[in-house]
Amino acid sequence: MEANKALFFRPKRKISDYRRGLWAATMEGFPAIVVLQLLGGPFLTGYLLFLGATSEQIGIVLAVTTLVNIVQLGAAVAMQKIKSRKMTLVLFGSMHRLLWVSTGLIPFVLPQVWWVDAYIVLYFLAFLSNGIGSVVWTSMMGDMVPAAVRGKYIGIRNTIVWAIGGVCIYAGGQILEKYPGAEGFHLIYIICAICTVLNIIAFFFYPNPPFAKSTELDIRGMLRRPFQDAMFRRAVLFLSAYLLVQGLAVPFFNFVMLDVLKLGYSLVSMYTLLMTLVMMVSYYLWGALNSKYSTQLLLLWSLPFIGLSCLLWGGIAFLPALLVLGAVHILLGIGTGGFNLLAFNFIIGDTPKSERPMFIAVYSALTGIAGFIGPLLGGVIFKHAANWPEWLQQYGICAITGLLLLMYAAAGKYVFGKKTA
């Protein structure tokens, strides 16, 4: 009896700071994914169409998220002087969520003629804040998660978080199906406002790990270091070009389904849900593979899946569109899950710790410029496509883009070299 009593009252083992940090990063992801899924993806395109946006304006909005990553260069330099990465994350992470969710107020406070322009301005400011917060968050995650378990942890975290995201996509589609137009979007924004508050609270639970500052003495030296790394330089330039071509079509999948093929919100959200479920599983699988194979090799393996998802749009010419779109989103989920996970692991795992913020910033800036140009050109192409044969609008642009992506991905092994072995 005494032995059992002693066992019952034995003090619990203290949770290590490292485990506490992993739990904080996972829990913070829950409200964050709700906001991301309900204000992004098909609901972003749908809300912009509701506000009266054209394909060009949608292209600008989709491009903004990557262009603002240029600010990370300045953020990486500023990080050398800040006292607390955690409070910087709290500040800019909160600004991003608050500014984005404030776009839901536009129809209530502004004349209709200003709706789209106001959205673009608020969206730009929101993702400018996110660009600063992202380099801080990525740097902290690199210090919080041991290299030995990094791929597996990020894979498991993303699997869990995106499971919640899948529920959100289904719920959002049902809301807009039952309450079309303004009422449905108002309900979505109310949910996102609540999650924004929870997300801001969750930021405060992050740890503030010690920061290894750059060994370079000036800004020019810090900027020079990433470009002196031949492998990093080749990889980033290669991936930037790939993302530019990808941006011509992938960001417009929802636009084509909603505005060209005239599919309903519920059906489009189900396709997005399918992609999310596949991506959720693929995060785990890619993470498990990353413990056996090099990050560079797996990164190359993920690229053809994205190209195939675009090329497969051409199947609409021969097969039922609903069947083809299902296969498209399965392939996109596999490829996107792998690319997101492995690109993240590449920039935080294969770069020197003290210079990691600048490596992150250079990667984000170069891929951001490419990611801006791609959707911008895509928006122009889809605008002019309104006067072209209907097949080009429905599947031709996407299929041609897919063919280009596959041809380009095949050259990747010559860019990454021996490290892909």
One Martini backbone bead per residue (centre of mass of N, CA, C, O) as a GRO file, in nm:
protein
  421
    1MET     BB    1   0.059   0.062  -0.023
    2GLU     BB    2   0.301   0.255   0.012
    3ALA     BB    3   0.415   0.206  -0.268
    4ASN     BB    4   0.165   0.316  -0.421
    5LYS     BB    5   0.170   0.597  -0.292
    6ALA     BB    6   0.451   0.679  -0.389
    7LEU     BB    7   0.384   0.651  -0.690
    8PHE     BB    8   0.150   0.860  -0.701
    9PHE     BB    9   0.334   1.106  -0.560
   10ARG     BB   10   0.525   1.125  -0.777
   11PRO     BB   11   0.698   1.328  -0.945
   12LYS     BB   12   0.694   1.472  -1.231
   13ARG     BB   13   0.848   1.502  -1.513
   14LYS     BB   14   1.015   1.739  -1.655
   15ILE     BB   15   0.972   1.943  -1.912
   16SER     BB   16   1.141   2.028  -2.163
   17ASP     BB   17   1.213   2.299  -2.354
   18TYR     BB   18   1.205   2.151  -2.624
   19ARG     BB   19   0.921   2.021  -2.590
   20ARG     BB   20   0.767   2.282  -2.536
   21GLY     BB   21   0.829   2.404  -2.813
   22LEU     BB   22   0.686   2.187  -2.987
   23TRP     BB   23   0.407   2.229  -2.867
   24ALA     BB   24   0.375   2.527  -2.938
   25ALA     BB   25   0.404   2.494  -3.248
   26THR     BB   26   0.158   2.307  -3.276
   27MET     BB   27  -0.071   2.476  -3.137
   28GLU     BB   28  -0.037   2.733  -3.316
   29GLY     BB   29  -0.128   2.590  -3.585
   30PHE     BB   30  -0.436   2.574  -3.553
   31PRO     BB   31  -0.537   2.873  -3.586
   32ALA     BB   32  -0.364   2.930  -3.838
   33ILE     BB   33  -0.504   2.725  -4.037
   34VAL     BB   34  -0.782   2.849  -4.032
   35VAL     BB   35  -0.709   3.120  -4.156
   36LEU     BB   36  -0.566   3.016  -4.410
   37GLN     BB   37  -0.812   2.846  -4.529
   38LEU     BB   38  -1.055   3.066  -4.509
   39LEU     BB   39  -0.870   3.308  -4.659
   40GLY     BB   40  -0.779   3.105  -4.865
   41GLY     BB   41  -0.776   2.984  -5.160
   42PRO     BB   42  -1.095   2.958  -5.270
   43PHE     BB   43  -1.185   3.194  -5.072
   44LEU     BB   44  -1.013   3.413  -5.189
   45THR     BB   45  -1.122   3.405  -5.476
   46GLY     BB   46  -1.422   3.436  -5.397
   47TYR     BB   47  -1.395   3.712  -5.251
   48LEU     BB   48  -1.283   3.868  -5.493
   49LEU     BB   49  -1.527   3.817  -5.675
   50PHE     BB   50  -1.727   3.953  -5.479
   51LEU     BB   51  -1.568   4.238  -5.500
   52GLY     BB   52  -1.477   4.249  -5.831
   53ALA     BB   53  -1.247   4.092  -5.947
   54THR     BB   54  -1.000   4.027  -6.159
   55SER     BB   55  -0.757   3.831  -6.283
   56GLU     BB   56  -0.535   4.041  -6.243
   57GLN     BB   57  -0.598   4.106  -5.943
   58ILE     BB   58  -0.561   3.818  -5.845
   59GLY     BB   59  -0.266   3.797  -5.934
   60ILE     BB   60  -0.162   4.017  -5.744
   61VAL     BB   61  -0.241   3.885  -5.478
   62LEU     BB   62  -0.089   3.613  -5.523
   63ALA     BB   63   0.197   3.766  -5.553
   64VAL     BB   64   0.242   3.922  -5.283
   65THR     BB   65   0.334   3.691  -5.084
   66THR     BB   66   0.627   3.683  -5.226
   67LEU     BB   67   0.740   3.969  -5.267
   68VAL     BB   68   0.761   4.050  -4.952
   69ASN     BB   69   1.018   3.865  -4.891
   70ILE     BB   70   1.236   4.085  -4.930
   71VAL     BB   71   1.222   4.190  -4.629
   72GLN     BB   72   1.409   3.962  -4.507
   73LEU     BB   73   1.679   4.100  -4.543
   74GLY     BB   74   1.632   4.317  -4.324
   75ALA     BB   75   1.552   4.120  -4.096
   76ALA     BB   76   1.825   3.966  -4.078
   77VAL     BB   77   1.982   4.216  -3.985
   78ALA     BB   78   1.802   4.304  -3.741
   79MET     BB   79   1.843   4.037  -3.569
   80GLN     BB   80   2.132   4.121  -3.457
   81LYS     BB   81   1.979   4.347  -3.247
   82ILE     BB   82   1.775   4.196  -3.117
   83LYS     BB   83   1.658   4.061  -2.804
   84SER     BB   84   1.371   3.925  -2.916
   85ARG     BB   85   1.230   3.690  -3.112
   86LYS     BB   86   0.959   3.640  -2.980
   87MET     BB   87   0.845   3.938  -2.983
   88THR     BB   88   0.870   3.967  -3.288
   89LEU     BB   89   0.671   3.744  -3.354
   90VAL     BB   90   0.429   3.858  -3.206
   91LEU     BB   91   0.407   4.123  -3.360
   92PHE     BB   92   0.406   4.022  -3.670
   93GLY     BB   93   0.206   3.790  -3.644
   94SER     BB   94  -0.032   3.967  -3.546
   95MET     BB   95  -0.045   4.166  -3.782
   96HIS     BB   96  -0.113   3.963  -3.997
   97ARG     BB   97  -0.384   3.861  -3.883
   98LEU     BB   98  -0.531   4.136  -3.844
   99LEU     BB   99  -0.514   4.245  -4.137
  100TRP     BB  100  -0.650   4.010  -4.281
  101VAL     BB  101  -0.924   4.008  -4.117
  102SER     BB  102  -0.997   4.314  -4.193
  103THR     BB  103  -1.111   4.254  -4.487
  104GLY     BB  104  -1.410   4.196  -4.378
  105LEU     BB  105  -1.482   4.521  -4.351
  106ILE     BB  106  -1.502   4.654  -4.630
  107PRO     BB  107  -1.821   4.643  -4.697
  108PHE     BB  108  -1.887   4.834  -4.434
  109VAL     BB  109  -1.670   5.104  -4.489
  110LEU     BB  110  -1.688   5.098  -4.813
  111PRO     BB  111  -1.706   5.163  -5.120
  112GLN     BB  112  -1.723   4.951  -5.388
  113VAL     BB  113  -1.494   5.089  -5.566
  114TRP     BB  114  -1.268   5.011  -5.317
  115TRP     BB  115  -1.249   4.710  -5.242
  116VAL     BB  116  -1.005   4.589  -5.399
  117ASP     BB  117  -0.789   4.797  -5.322
  118ALA     BB  118  -0.811   4.753  -5.016
  119TYR     BB  119  -0.732   4.459  -5.016
  120ILE     BB  120  -0.449   4.487  -5.136
  121VAL     BB  121  -0.333   4.665  -4.911
  122LEU     BB  122  -0.389   4.480  -4.664
  123TYR     BB  123  -0.250   4.230  -4.779
  124PHE     BB  124   0.028   4.352  -4.809
  125LEU     BB  125   0.070   4.426  -4.506
  126ALA     BB  126   0.028   4.144  -4.393
  127PHE     BB  127   0.271   4.007  -4.566
  128LEU     BB  128   0.490   4.189  -4.464
  129SER     BB  129   0.472   4.090  -4.173
  130ASN     BB  130   0.511   3.789  -4.242
  131GLY     BB  131   0.797   3.811  -4.358
  132ILE     BB  132   0.927   3.886  -4.087
  133GLY     BB  133   0.813   3.653  -3.910
  134SER     BB  134   0.927   3.409  -4.077
  135VAL     BB  135   1.235   3.443  -4.026
  136VAL     BB  136   1.206   3.409  -3.723
  137TRP     BB  137   1.060   3.135  -3.710
  138THR     BB  138   1.265   2.969  -3.873
  139SER     BB  139   1.504   3.023  -3.687
  140MET     BB  140   1.376   2.903  -3.430
  141MET     BB  141   1.322   2.616  -3.542
  142GLY     BB  142   1.620   2.549  -3.596
  143ASP     BB  143   1.680   2.564  -3.274
  144MET     BB  144   1.444   2.378  -3.152
  145VAL     BB  145   1.505   2.151  -3.371
  146PRO     BB  146   1.658   1.878  -3.403
  147ALA     BB  147   1.814   1.740  -3.670
  148ALA     BB  148   1.738   1.431  -3.619
  149VAL     BB  149   1.400   1.524  -3.608
  150ARG     BB  150   1.302   1.736  -3.815
  151GLY     BB  151   1.155   1.586  -4.044
  152LYS     BB  152   0.956   1.429  -3.862
  153TYR     BB  153   0.827   1.662  -3.707
  154ILE     BB  154   0.727   1.836  -3.943
  155GLY     BB  155   0.553   1.612  -4.062
  156ILE     BB  156   0.366   1.569  -3.816
  157ARG     BB  157   0.272   1.858  -3.773
  158ASN     BB  158   0.148   1.898  -4.058
  159THR     BB  159  -0.052   1.667  -4.040
  160ILE     BB  160  -0.218   1.774  -3.802
  161VAL     BB  161  -0.281   2.061  -3.901
  162TRP     BB  162  -0.406   1.974  -4.185
  163ALA     BB  163  -0.647   1.830  -4.066
  164ILE     BB  164  -0.782   2.089  -3.976
  165GLY     BB  165  -0.781   2.218  -4.256
  166GLY     BB  166  -0.979   2.017  -4.385
  167VAL     BB  167  -1.224   2.091  -4.213
  168CYS     BB  168  -1.232   2.391  -4.301
  169ILE     BB  169  -1.288   2.349  -4.599
  170TYR     BB  170  -1.555   2.203  -4.566
  171ALA     BB  171  -1.698   2.417  -4.394
  172GLY     BB  172  -1.669   2.655  -4.591
  173GLY     BB  173  -1.828   2.528  -4.825
  174GLN     BB  174  -2.096   2.493  -4.666
  175ILE     BB  175  -2.143   2.786  -4.595
  176LEU     BB  176  -2.150   2.896  -4.897
  177GLU     BB  177  -2.382   2.708  -4.985
  178LYS     BB  178  -2.596   2.809  -4.769
  179TYR     BB  179  -2.442   3.116  -4.769
  180PRO     BB  180  -2.441   3.309  -5.010
  181GLY     BB  181  -2.217   3.546  -5.014
  182ALA     BB  182  -2.202   3.769  -4.766
  183GLU     BB  183  -2.295   3.585  -4.529
  184GLY     BB  184  -2.076   3.366  -4.556
  185PHE     BB  185  -1.826   3.555  -4.521
  186HIS     BB  186  -1.900   3.659  -4.242
  187LEU     BB  187  -1.876   3.387  -4.096
  188ILE     BB  188  -1.581   3.332  -4.166
  189TYR     BB  189  -1.465   3.594  -4.029
  190ILE     BB  190  -1.554   3.529  -3.744
  191ILE     BB  191  -1.386   3.276  -3.708
  192CYS     BB  192  -1.110   3.418  -3.772
  193ALA     BB  193  -1.116   3.620  -3.538
  194ILE     BB  194  -1.103   3.413  -3.311
  195CYS     BB  195  -0.836   3.272  -3.413
  196THR     BB  196  -0.658   3.522  -3.391
  197VAL     BB  197  -0.662   3.545  -3.086
  198LEU     BB  198  -0.550   3.259  -3.029
  199ASN     BB  199  -0.286   3.297  -3.187
  200ILE     BB  200  -0.166   3.527  -3.020
  201ILE     BB  201  -0.157   3.370  -2.756
  202ALA     BB  202   0.027   3.134  -2.863
  203PHE     BB  203   0.291   3.297  -2.908
  204PHE     BB  204   0.365   3.320  -2.591
  205PHE     BB  205   0.460   2.998  -2.575
  206TYR     BB  206   0.713   3.050  -2.686
  207PRO     BB  207   1.028   3.032  -2.695
  208ASN     BB  208   1.378   3.179  -2.635
  209PRO     BB  209   1.626   3.098  -2.794
  210PRO     BB  210   1.932   3.108  -2.855
  211PHE     BB  211   2.136   3.339  -3.053
  212ALA     BB  212   2.334   3.299  -3.337
  213LYS     BB  213   2.532   3.521  -3.456
  214SER     BB  214   2.694   3.670  -3.683
  215THR     BB  215   3.038   3.673  -3.801
  216GLU     BB  216   2.984   3.918  -3.944
  217LEU     BB  217   3.052   4.277  -3.957
  218ASP     BB  218   2.866   4.321  -4.214
  219ILE     BB  219   2.628   4.336  -4.455
  220ARG     BB  220   2.793   4.240  -4.699
  221GLY     BB  221   2.891   3.979  -4.567
  222MET     BB  222   2.610   3.854  -4.519
  223LEU     BB  223   2.520   3.858  -4.822
  224ARG     BB  224   2.762   3.686  -4.937
  225ARG     BB  225   2.744   3.399  -4.812
  226PRO     BB  226   2.519   3.257  -4.983
  227PHE     BB  227   2.675   3.308  -5.265
  228GLN     BB  228   2.933   3.128  -5.177
  229ASP     BB  229   2.732   2.892  -5.191
  230ALA     BB  230   2.701   2.689  -5.451
  231MET     BB  231   2.462   2.505  -5.382
  232PHE     BB  232   2.264   2.721  -5.289
  233ARG     BB  233   2.268   2.898  -5.541
  234ARG     BB  234   2.169   2.689  -5.747
  235ALA     BB  235   1.908   2.602  -5.603
  236VAL     BB  236   1.763   2.878  -5.586
  237LEU     BB  237   1.760   2.946  -5.888
  238PHE     BB  238   1.608   2.695  -5.977
  239LEU     BB  239   1.351   2.727  -5.792
  240SER     BB  240   1.269   3.006  -5.893
  241ALA     BB  241   1.210   2.926  -6.186
  242TYR     BB  242   0.998   2.715  -6.117
  243LEU     BB  243   0.800   2.910  -5.966
  244LEU     BB  244   0.743   3.092  -6.204
  245VAL     BB  245   0.606   2.881  -6.385
  246GLN     BB  246   0.397   2.780  -6.180
  247GLY     BB  247   0.250   3.069  -6.150
  248LEU     BB  248   0.084   3.050  -6.424
  249ALA     BB  249  -0.128   2.818  -6.285
  250VAL     BB  250  -0.171   2.711  -5.990
  251PRO     BB  251  -0.313   2.975  -5.862
  252PHE     BB  252  -0.564   2.924  -6.097
  253PHE     BB  253  -0.738   2.679  -6.033
  254ASN     BB  254  -0.980   2.817  -5.887
  255PHE     BB  255  -1.055   3.014  -6.111
  256VAL     BB  256  -1.128   2.805  -6.325
  257MET     BB  257  -1.347   2.657  -6.162
  258LEU     BB  258  -1.526   2.913  -6.093
  259ASP     BB  259  -1.514   3.100  -6.377
  260VAL     BB  260  -1.502   2.880  -6.615
  261LEU     BB  261  -1.647   2.602  -6.511
  262LYS     BB  262  -1.866   2.670  -6.286
  263LEU     BB  263  -1.816   2.582  -6.002
  264GLY     BB  264  -1.886   2.521  -5.690
  265TYR     BB  265  -1.782   2.575  -5.372
  266SER     BB  266  -1.821   2.289  -5.266
  267LEU     BB  267  -1.656   2.141  -5.485
  268VAL     BB  268  -1.392   2.301  -5.464
  269SER     BB  269  -1.348   2.238  -5.161
  270MET     BB  270  -1.321   1.930  -5.205
  271TYR     BB  271  -1.062   1.943  -5.368
  272THR     BB  272  -0.899   2.087  -5.150
  273LEU     BB  273  -0.939   1.865  -4.943
  274LEU     BB  274  -0.802   1.643  -5.097
  275MET     BB  275  -0.527   1.780  -5.112
  276THR     BB  276  -0.490   1.806  -4.804
  277LEU     BB  277  -0.497   1.505  -4.732
  278VAL     BB  278  -0.258   1.427  -4.908
  279MET     BB  279  -0.058   1.629  -4.784
  280MET     BB  280  -0.074   1.519  -4.497
  281VAL     BB  281   0.048   1.242  -4.566
  282SER     BB  282   0.303   1.343  -4.721
  283TYR     BB  283   0.449   1.474  -4.490
  284TYR     BB  284   0.511   1.212  -4.344
  285LEU     BB  285   0.652   1.058  -4.577
  286TRP     BB  286   0.872   1.266  -4.642
  287GLY     BB  287   0.987   1.270  -4.353
  288ALA     BB  288   1.070   0.971  -4.349
  289LEU     BB  289   1.257   0.983  -4.602
  290ASN     BB  290   1.453   1.205  -4.479
  291SER     BB  291   1.601   0.980  -4.292
  292LYS     BB  292   1.738   0.838  -4.569
  293TYR     BB  293   1.738   1.091  -4.752
  294SER     BB  294   1.815   1.355  -4.914
  295THR     BB  295   1.684   1.662  -4.953
  296GLN     BB  296   1.758   1.716  -5.250
  297LEU     BB  297   1.643   1.459  -5.373
  298LEU     BB  298   1.346   1.493  -5.273
  299LEU     BB  299   1.297   1.767  -5.402
  300LEU     BB  300   1.315   1.657  -5.691
  301TRP     BB  301   1.080   1.447  -5.660
  302SER     BB  302   0.847   1.667  -5.617
  303LEU     BB  303   0.827   1.825  -5.892
  304PRO     BB  304   0.673   1.630  -6.095
  305PHE     BB  305   0.397   1.638  -5.951
  306ILE     BB  306   0.330   1.932  -6.025
  307GLY     BB  307   0.354   1.902  -6.330
  308LEU     BB  308   0.136   1.677  -6.359
  309SER     BB  309  -0.102   1.843  -6.245
  310CYS     BB  310  -0.103   2.029  -6.494
  311LEU     BB  311  -0.103   1.831  -6.738
  312LEU     BB  312  -0.379   1.681  -6.657
  313TRP     BB  313  -0.580   1.893  -6.764
  314GLY     BB  314  -0.587   1.771  -7.057
  315GLY     BB  315  -0.800   1.539  -6.985
  316ILE     BB  316  -1.066   1.703  -7.039
  317ALA     BB  317  -1.076   1.629  -7.350
  318PHE     BB  318  -1.149   1.298  -7.267
  319LEU     BB  319  -1.255   1.341  -6.974
  320PRO     BB  320  -1.402   1.387  -6.695
  321ALA     BB  321  -1.353   1.664  -6.511
  322LEU     BB  322  -1.394   1.552  -6.219
  323LEU     BB  323  -1.180   1.329  -6.243
  324VAL     BB  324  -0.934   1.498  -6.321
  325LEU     BB  325  -0.936   1.694  -6.074
  326GLY     BB  326  -0.876   1.477  -5.868
  327ALA     BB  327  -0.594   1.398  -5.977
  328VAL     BB  328  -0.468   1.678  -5.965
  329HIS     BB  329  -0.493   1.711  -5.644
  330ILE     BB  330  -0.325   1.467  -5.566
  331LEU     BB  331  -0.058   1.555  -5.699
  332LEU     BB  332  -0.041   1.832  -5.561
  333GLY     BB  333  -0.025   1.723  -5.270
  334ILE     BB  334   0.238   1.566  -5.300
  335GLY     BB  335   0.421   1.798  -5.410
  336THR     BB  336   0.366   2.023  -5.199
  337GLY     BB  337   0.443   1.871  -4.946
  338GLY     BB  338   0.734   1.817  -5.030
  339PHE     BB  339   0.832   2.102  -5.095
  340ASN     BB  340   0.773   2.246  -4.826
  341LEU     BB  341   0.937   2.059  -4.640
  342LEU     BB  342   1.219   2.049  -4.800
  343ALA     BB  343   1.276   2.350  -4.823
  344PHE     BB  344   1.282   2.397  -4.520
  345ASN     BB  345   1.507   2.190  -4.452
  346PHE     BB  346   1.722   2.314  -4.635
  347ILE     BB  347   1.746   2.611  -4.498
  348ILE     BB  348   1.787   2.481  -4.187
  349GLY     BB  349   1.999   2.225  -4.245
  350ASP     BB  350   2.214   2.339  -4.493
  351THR     BB  351   2.299   2.571  -4.289
  352PRO     BB  352   2.454   2.798  -4.110
  353LYS     BB  353   2.357   2.902  -3.806
  354SER     BB  354   2.470   3.205  -3.794
  355GLU     BB  355   2.351   3.248  -4.116
  356ARG     BB  356   2.049   3.163  -4.149
  357PRO     BB  357   1.877   3.424  -4.187
  358MET     BB  358   2.012   3.500  -4.464
  359PHE     BB  359   1.945   3.243  -4.616
  360ILE     BB  360   1.642   3.271  -4.584
  361ALA     BB  361   1.617   3.553  -4.716
  362VAL     BB  362   1.733   3.483  -4.995
  363TYR     BB  363   1.537   3.264  -5.065
  364SER     BB  364   1.276   3.437  -5.031
  365ALA     BB  365   1.348   3.664  -5.231
  366LEU     BB  366   1.395   3.501  -5.494
  367THR     BB  367   1.129   3.334  -5.483
  368GLY     BB  368   0.948   3.586  -5.454
  369ILE     BB  369   0.997   3.714  -5.728
  370ALA     BB  370   0.906   3.469  -5.890
  371GLY     BB  371   0.622   3.446  -5.741
  372PHE     BB  372   0.530   3.722  -5.864
  373ILE     BB  373   0.562   3.699  -6.172
  374GLY     BB  374   0.392   3.453  -6.235
  375PRO     BB  375   0.095   3.547  -6.149
  376LEU     BB  376   0.105   3.806  -6.313
  377LEU     BB  377   0.124   3.665  -6.590
  378GLY     BB  378  -0.119   3.480  -6.548
  379GLY     BB  379  -0.333   3.703  -6.533
  380VAL     BB  380  -0.286   3.807  -6.821
  381ILE     BB  381  -0.336   3.544  -6.973
  382PHE     BB  382  -0.632   3.498  -6.868
  383LYS     BB  383  -0.743   3.759  -6.981
  384HIS     BB  384  -0.678   3.697  -7.289
  385ALA     BB  385  -0.821   3.411  -7.296
  386ALA     BB  386  -1.114   3.520  -7.344
  387ASN     BB  387  -1.029   3.540  -7.675
  388TRP     BB  388  -0.986   3.246  -7.684
  389PRO     BB  389  -1.004   2.939  -7.690
  390GLU     BB  390  -1.166   2.751  -7.454
  391TRP     BB  391  -0.946   2.528  -7.400
  392LEU     BB  392  -0.730   2.719  -7.287
  393GLN     BB  393  -0.886   2.801  -7.031
  394GLN     BB  394  -0.958   2.515  -6.914
  395TYR     BB  395  -0.646   2.352  -6.994
  396GLY     BB  396  -0.407   2.459  -7.171
  397ILE     BB  397  -0.231   2.633  -6.981
  398CYS     BB  398  -0.176   2.414  -6.770
  399ALA     BB  399  -0.054   2.195  -6.958
  400ILE     BB  400   0.184   2.360  -7.068
  401THR     BB  401   0.310   2.416  -6.794
  402GLY     BB  402   0.359   2.118  -6.718
  403LEU     BB  403   0.560   2.055  -6.945
  404LEU     BB  404   0.773   2.263  -6.856
  405LEU     BB  405   0.819   2.149  -6.568
  406LEU     BB  406   0.921   1.866  -6.650
  407MET     BB  407   1.163   1.958  -6.817
  408TYR     BB  408   1.299   2.119  -6.587
  409ALA     BB  409   1.319   1.897  -6.363
  410ALA     BB  410   1.518   1.709  -6.526
  411ALA     BB  411   1.766   1.924  -6.467
  412GLY     BB  412   1.823   1.908  -6.153
  413LYS     BB  413   2.067   1.704  -6.123
  414TYR     BB  414   2.275   1.919  -6.247
  415VAL     BB  415   2.246   2.127  -6.009
  416PHE     BB  416   2.293   1.950  -5.737
  417GLY     BB  417   2.442   1.695  -5.782
  418LYS     BB  418   2.598   1.484  -5.550
  419LYS     BB  419   2.392   1.548  -5.305
  420THR     BB  420   2.158   1.351  -5.430
  421ALA     BB  421   2.274   1.062  -5.331
   0.00000   0.00000   0.00000
